[in-house]
Coordinates of C-alpha atoms and ligand atoms in Angstrom, one line a residue:
M278 CA 0.0 0.0 0.0
R279 CA 1.3 3.4 -0.8
T280 CA -0.3 5.3 2.1
L281 CA -2.4 4.7 5.1
V282 CA -0.5 5.8 8.1
V283 CA -2.0 3.7 10.8
L284 CA 0.3 4.5 13.6
L285 CA -2.3 4.5 16.4
W286 CA -3.8 1.3 15.2
S287 CA -0.4 -0.2 14.9
S288 CA 0.6 0.7 18.4
A289 CA -2.6 -0.6 19.8
L290 CA -2.0 -3.9 18.2
L291 CA 1.4 -4.1 19.9
L292 CA -0.6 -4.2 23.2
I293 CA -2.6 -7.2 22.2
S294 CA -1.0 -10.3 23.4
S295 CA -1.5 -13.5 21.5
A296 CA -2.2 -16.8 23.0
T297 CA -0.6 -18.5 20.0
S298 CA 3.0 -19.3 20.5
W299 CA 5.6 -18.2 17.9
S300 CA 9.3 -18.8 17.5
A301 CA 11.8 -17.8 15.0
T302 CA 11.6 -21.3 13.5
S303 CA 7.8 -21.3 12.9
V304 CA 7.2 -21.8 9.2
T305 CA 3.7 -20.4 9.0
Y306 CA 1.4 -17.9 10.8
Y307 CA -2.1 -16.5 10.5
G308 CA -3.7 -19.5 9.0
G309 CA -0.9 -20.5 6.6
Y310 CA 1.1 -17.5 5.5
H311 CA 4.8 -18.3 5.4
T312 CA 7.3 -16.8 7.7
T313 CA 10.7 -15.7 6.6
A314 CA 12.0 -19.1 8.0
G315 CA 9.2 -20.8 6.0
H316 CA 10.4 -19.2 2.8
E317 CA 14.0 -20.0 3.5
Q318 CA 13.1 -23.7 4.0
H319 CA 11.1 -23.6 0.8
N320 CA 13.8 -22.0 -1.2
A321 CA 16.4 -24.5 0.0
A322 CA 14.1 -27.4 -0.7
V323 CA 13.2 -26.3 -4.2
A324 CA 16.8 -25.7 -5.1
A325 CA 17.8 -29.1 -3.7
A326 CA 14.9 -30.9 -5.5
H327 CA 15.5 -29.2 -8.9
P328 CA 19.2 -28.7 -9.4
E329 CA 18.6 -28.6 -13.2
L330 CA 16.1 -25.7 -12.9
V331 CA 17.1 -23.6 -9.9
K332 CA 20.0 -21.5 -8.7
L333 CA 19.6 -20.0 -5.2
Y334 CA 21.6 -16.8 -4.4
D335 CA 22.3 -14.9 -1.2
I336 CA 22.2 -11.3 -2.5
G337 CA 23.0 -9.5 0.7
D338 CA 22.0 -9.0 4.3
S339 CA 19.0 -7.6 6.2
W340 CA 19.6 -4.7 8.5
K341 CA 19.7 -7.0 11.6
K342 CA 22.2 -9.3 10.0
A343 CA 24.4 -6.4 9.0
Q344 CA 24.3 -5.3 12.6
G345 CA 25.3 -8.7 13.9
Q346 CA 21.9 -9.0 15.6
G347 CA 20.6 -12.2 13.9
G348 CA 18.5 -11.3 10.9
H349 CA 18.6 -12.9 7.5
D350 CA 20.3 -13.1 4.1
I351 CA 18.2 -11.7 1.3
Q352 CA 17.5 -14.7 -1.0
A353 CA 16.9 -14.7 -4.8
L354 CA 16.1 -17.7 -6.9
C355 CA 16.8 -17.9 -10.6
I356 CA 14.6 -20.5 -12.3
T357 CA 15.2 -21.8 -15.9
K358 CA 16.1 -24.9 -17.7
L359 CA 19.7 -24.4 -16.9
T360 CA 22.2 -24.4 -19.8
P361 CA 25.8 -23.1 -19.6
G362 CA 25.8 -19.4 -18.9
D363 CA 22.2 -19.3 -17.6
C364 CA 21.3 -17.6 -14.3
A365 CA 24.9 -16.2 -14.0
L366 CA 25.5 -13.0 -12.1
N367 CA 26.1 -10.9 -15.2
S368 CA 24.1 -9.1 -17.8
T369 CA 25.2 -11.1 -20.8
G370 CA 22.9 -14.2 -20.4
K371 CA 21.1 -15.2 -23.6
K372 CA 17.6 -15.5 -22.0
P373 CA 15.5 -12.5 -21.3
K374 CA 14.8 -12.0 -17.6
F375 CA 11.6 -11.6 -15.6
V376 CA 12.0 -10.6 -12.0
L377 CA 9.3 -11.0 -9.4
H378 CA 9.9 -9.1 -6.1
A379 CA 7.7 -9.4 -3.1
Q380 CA 7.1 -8.3 0.5
I381 CA 9.4 -5.3 0.5
H382 CA 6.5 -3.9 2.7
A383 CA 6.4 -6.6 5.3
R384 CA 2.7 -6.2 6.3
E385 CA 1.6 -6.8 2.8
I386 CA 1.4 -10.4 3.5
V387 CA -0.3 -11.7 0.4
T388 CA 2.7 -10.7 -1.7
G389 CA 5.2 -13.3 -0.4
E390 CA 2.6 -16.0 -0.9
I391 CA 2.2 -15.1 -4.6
A392 CA 6.0 -15.4 -5.0
Y393 CA 5.9 -18.8 -3.2
R394 CA 3.3 -20.2 -5.5
W395 CA 5.0 -18.8 -8.6
I396 CA 8.1 -20.7 -7.6
D397 CA 6.2 -23.9 -7.1
L398 CA 4.3 -23.5 -10.3
L399 CA 7.5 -23.1 -12.3
V400 CA 9.4 -26.0 -10.9
S401 CA 6.4 -28.4 -10.8
S402 CA 5.3 -27.6 -14.4
Y403 CA 8.5 -28.1 -16.3
G404 CA 7.9 -30.9 -18.8
V405 CA 4.3 -31.1 -17.8
D406 CA 2.7 -27.8 -18.9
P407 CA 3.7 -26.7 -22.4
E408 CA 3.4 -22.9 -21.7
I409 CA 5.5 -23.1 -18.5
T410 CA 8.0 -25.5 -20.1
A411 CA 8.5 -22.9 -22.9
L412 CA 9.0 -20.2 -20.4
L413 CA 11.8 -22.1 -18.6
N414 CA 13.4 -23.0 -21.9
T415 CA 13.5 -19.3 -23.0
R416 CA 13.6 -17.0 -20.0
E417 CA 15.4 -16.6 -16.7
L418 CA 12.7 -16.3 -14.0
W419 CA 14.1 -14.5 -11.0
V420 CA 12.2 -14.3 -7.7
V421 CA 13.0 -12.4 -4.5
P422 CA 10.1 -13.7 -2.4
I423 CA 10.9 -11.8 0.8
A424 CA 12.7 -8.5 0.2
N425 CA 12.3 -7.4 3.8
P426 CA 12.9 -10.5 6.0
D427 CA 13.4 -8.7 9.3
G428 CA 10.1 -6.8 8.8
V429 CA 8.3 -10.1 8.1
D430 CA 9.7 -11.5 11.3
V431 CA 8.0 -8.6 13.2
V432 CA 4.7 -9.2 11.3
A433 CA 4.7 -12.9 12.0
S434 CA 5.6 -12.6 15.6
N435 CA 2.0 -12.2 16.5
P436 CA 0.6 -15.0 14.4
A437 CA -3.1 -14.7 15.3
Q438 CA -3.1 -11.0 14.5
P439 CA -0.1 -10.1 12.4
L440 CA 1.6 -6.8 13.3
L441 CA 1.6 -3.9 10.8
Q442 CA 5.3 -3.5 10.3
R443 CA 5.8 -1.9 6.8
K444 CA 9.4 -0.9 6.9
N445 CA 12.7 -2.6 7.8
V446 CA 13.7 -2.6 11.5
D447 CA 16.5 -0.1 11.3
D448 CA 16.0 2.0 14.5
S449 CA 19.3 3.8 14.3
A450 CA 17.5 7.1 14.0
G451 CA 15.9 6.4 17.3
G452 CA 12.9 4.5 18.7
C453 CA 9.3 5.5 18.1
A454 CA 6.8 6.0 20.9
F455 CA 3.9 5.2 18.5
G456 CA 4.1 3.0 15.5
Y457 CA 7.2 1.3 14.3
A458 CA 10.8 2.4 13.7
G459 CA 12.4 1.6 10.4
V460 CA 13.2 2.8 6.9
D461 CA 10.7 2.5 4.1
L462 CA 12.7 0.4 1.6
N463 CA 10.4 1.6 -1.2
R464 CA 11.5 5.2 -0.7
N465 CA 15.2 4.4 -0.1
S466 CA 16.5 3.8 -3.6
S467 CA 19.3 5.9 -5.1
F468 CA 17.1 7.3 -7.8
Q469 CA 15.1 10.5 -7.0
W470 CA 15.5 9.9 -3.3
N471 CA 13.6 12.6 -1.4
P472 CA 14.5 13.5 2.3
D473 CA 11.1 15.2 2.6
E474 CA 9.1 12.0 2.6
G475 CA 9.0 11.9 6.4
G476 CA 10.8 11.5 9.6
P477 CA 12.1 8.3 11.2
C478 CA 8.7 7.4 12.8
T479 CA 6.6 8.0 9.7
E480 CA 5.6 5.1 7.4
M481 CA 7.5 6.5 4.5
Y482 CA 10.7 7.5 6.1
P483 CA 13.3 7.3 3.3
G484 CA 16.3 6.7 5.5
A485 CA 19.3 9.0 6.2
K486 CA 20.5 8.9 2.7
P487 CA 19.9 7.1 -0.7
A488 CA 20.4 3.4 -0.5
S489 CA 21.3 3.6 3.2
E490 CA 19.8 0.2 3.9
P491 CA 21.4 -3.2 3.2
E492 CA 18.2 -4.5 1.8
T493 CA 18.2 -1.7 -0.8
V494 CA 21.9 -2.4 -1.6
A495 CA 21.1 -6.1 -2.0
I496 CA 18.3 -5.6 -4.6
Q497 CA 20.0 -2.8 -6.4
G498 CA 23.1 -4.9 -6.6
L499 CA 21.3 -7.9 -8.1
L500 CA 19.4 -5.8 -10.6
D501 CA 22.4 -3.7 -11.6
T502 CA 24.3 -7.0 -12.2
I503 CA 21.8 -8.9 -14.3
F504 CA 20.4 -6.0 -16.4
P505 CA 22.5 -4.0 -18.9
D506 CA 22.0 -0.3 -18.9
T507 CA 19.9 0.5 -22.0
K508 CA 18.8 4.0 -20.9
G509 CA 20.6 7.4 -21.1
A510 CA 19.6 10.5 -19.2
V511 CA 16.5 10.7 -17.1
D512 CA 14.5 12.2 -19.9
E513 CA 15.7 9.9 -22.7
P514 CA 13.9 6.7 -23.6
A515 CA 15.2 3.2 -23.2
A516 CA 16.6 1.4 -26.2
R517 CA 13.9 -0.4 -28.2
S518 CA 16.0 -3.6 -27.9
T519 CA 15.7 -3.6 -24.0
T520 CA 14.7 -6.9 -22.6
G521 CA 13.3 -7.8 -19.2
V522 CA 10.3 -7.0 -17.0
F523 CA 10.2 -6.3 -13.3
L524 CA 7.2 -6.6 -11.0
T525 CA 7.1 -5.7 -7.4
L526 CA 4.1 -6.9 -5.4
H527 CA 2.3 -4.7 -2.9
S528 CA -1.1 -4.5 -1.2
Y529 CA -3.6 -3.0 -1.7
G530 CA -5.7 -1.1 -4.2
D531 CA -6.4 -3.4 -7.2
D532 CA -4.2 -1.4 -9.5
I533 CA -0.9 -1.2 -11.4
L534 CA 1.5 1.6 -11.1
A535 CA 4.0 2.4 -13.9
P536 CA 6.9 4.9 -13.9
W537 CA 7.3 7.6 -13.1
G538 CA 6.1 7.5 -9.5
Y539 CA 8.1 10.5 -8.3
T540 CA 6.6 13.1 -10.7
R541 CA 3.6 13.7 -12.8
T542 CA 5.9 14.4 -15.7
A543 CA 5.5 11.6 -18.2
A544 CA 8.3 9.1 -18.4
P545 CA 10.0 9.1 -21.8
D546 CA 8.6 5.6 -22.4
R547 CA 5.3 6.3 -20.8
A548 CA 3.1 5.1 -23.7
A549 CA 4.9 1.8 -24.1
L550 CA 5.0 1.3 -20.3
V551 CA 1.3 1.9 -20.0
A552 CA 0.6 -0.4 -23.1
L553 CA 2.4 -3.3 -21.4
G554 CA 0.8 -2.5 -18.1
N555 CA -2.6 -2.5 -19.8
K556 CA -2.0 -6.1 -21.1
M557 CA -1.4 -7.3 -17.5
G558 CA -4.3 -5.1 -16.4
A559 CA -6.6 -6.8 -18.9
V560 CA -5.9 -10.1 -17.1
T561 CA -6.2 -8.9 -13.5
G562 CA -8.9 -6.2 -14.0
Y563 CA -6.4 -3.6 -12.6
P564 CA -6.2 -0.1 -14.2
V565 CA -2.8 1.3 -14.9
S566 CA -1.7 4.7 -13.6
T567 CA 1.5 6.8 -13.5
G568 CA 2.5 9.8 -11.5
D569 CA 0.6 10.0 -8.2
G570 CA -1.8 7.4 -9.2
G571 CA -4.7 9.8 -8.7
I572 CA -4.3 9.7 -4.9
G573 CA -2.4 12.9 -4.3
Y574 CA 1.1 11.8 -3.4
F575 CA 4.2 10.4 -5.1
T576 CA 6.7 7.6 -4.6
P577 CA 10.2 9.1 -4.9
G578 CA 12.9 6.5 -4.2
S579 CA 10.8 3.5 -5.2
T580 CA 12.3 0.3 -6.6
T581 CA 10.4 0.6 -9.9
D582 CA 11.5 4.2 -10.7
W583 CA 15.1 3.3 -9.8
L584 CA 15.2 0.2 -12.2
Y585 CA 13.4 1.9 -15.1
G586 CA 15.3 5.1 -14.5
T587 CA 18.7 3.6 -14.3
R588 CA 18.6 0.5 -16.5
G589 CA 15.5 1.1 -18.8
V590 CA 13.7 -2.1 -17.7
P591 CA 9.9 -1.8 -17.7
S592 CA 9.0 -1.9 -14.0
Y593 CA 5.6 -2.1 -12.3
T594 CA 4.0 -2.1 -8.9
F595 CA 1.0 -4.3 -8.5
E596 CA -1.3 -3.3 -5.6
I597 CA -3.0 -6.6 -4.8
G598 CA -6.5 -6.7 -3.3
P599 CA -9.4 -4.4 -2.8
R600 CA -9.6 -1.5 -0.3
A601 CA -12.8 -2.9 1.3
G602 CA -15.0 -5.9 1.3
W603 CA -14.1 -9.6 0.7
C604 CA -10.4 -10.4 1.0
S605 CA -9.5 -6.7 1.4
G606 CA -6.7 -4.9 3.2
F607 CA -3.3 -5.9 4.5
Q608 CA -4.4 -9.1 6.2
P609 CA -7.0 -11.0 4.3
A610 CA -7.7 -14.6 5.4
Y611 CA -5.2 -17.1 4.1
S612 CA -7.9 -18.8 2.1
C613 CA -8.1 -15.6 -0.1
V614 CA -4.7 -16.5 -1.6
S615 CA -6.1 -19.7 -3.1
S616 CA -9.6 -18.5 -3.8
T617 CA -8.9 -15.1 -5.2
F618 CA -5.3 -13.8 -5.5
W619 CA -3.3 -16.6 -7.0
P620 CA -5.8 -17.4 -9.8
L621 CA -6.0 -13.7 -10.6
L622 CA -2.2 -13.0 -10.6
K623 CA -0.9 -16.2 -12.2
P624 CA -1.8 -15.4 -15.8
A625 CA -0.4 -11.9 -15.4
L626 CA 2.9 -13.3 -14.2
V627 CA 3.0 -15.7 -17.1
Y628 CA 2.3 -12.8 -19.5
A629 CA 4.9 -10.6 -17.9
A630 CA 7.5 -13.3 -18.3
Q631 CA 6.6 -13.8 -21.9
A632 CA 6.7 -10.1 -22.6
A633 CA 10.3 -9.9 -21.2
A634 CA 11.7 -10.8 -24.6
A635 CA 10.6 -7.6 -26.2
P636 CA 8.7 -5.3 -23.8
Y637 CA 9.0 -2.2 -25.9
G638 CA 8.5 -4.1 -29.1
R639 CA 5.7 -6.3 -30.5
L640 CA 3.8 -7.5 -27.4
P641 CA 2.5 -11.1 -27.4
Ligands
LIG744 ZN1 3.6 -1.5 -0.3

């Protein structure tokens, strides 16, 4: 979600004690959602079971790990039918890349589950489903299922009523009497970073400086490594030959956001970005918007603006789920993942992966 400062509600939830026990090794919470530990077990199991399809990378540290306070590695999987040179940490691989990035905002709990199911779909369908088999033969399918693992630990620590931690857990700017300390990792990129987004206890605190957080360094480092730079200055379009598509999953709003998010000025590739977004929107029923998305505020320092702005790769934010009603909000029942969100998102992810071959060209 891009807004909703729910500090008072958040702090009230902190006072609610849960009868359900939780430990750092629990693999699920709140009816089935996977914890960071659950995702780590899953990633390791998938990589071990499918060595011909999966490479598992540690791309950097969470803030707590960087501080020597426990924490986690940030994990990325690359899934493809591996041939020599595939899924290497360079930008010269032969197969176009689709990157799915989830749960950078920890409390947006549906998002990690979509990544989890996408991973399972890919590895279980090779040689079984012709469409997915073709994808693995011709694309590198990268997944960062938990971009903010320390934050997810906080969310899952109250399994009956997940906490509303949005940011990472960097409290070096001081603790917060109400709400949560931390840096909004989706305002912390090194592109159009804006110190005016808010102070340390606001939900959109961008950090002390651009890319101040290890989680930001990890994702920018991966994407810088695997995508060549096809874009010139900020107001110049990307090369028509650019390959790749990047999706970051958020909740909620039932919409798709395309660059720019930091300004109402049209991105140089706005028409093409919206055209591809509309293809995915046709599947999900989500409208595509740019700029402030019609809600009166912008997203400087976001992951999507950074990747499109620095590498030229078409980059989108999906805001999953409605604002009200059935399966709405940050914490829909776990059954909503199977009943609603996965069936809706799956074809859009398949389409995005297919489009990665020529996102500014002739769309499939
Ligand atoms: Zn979000």
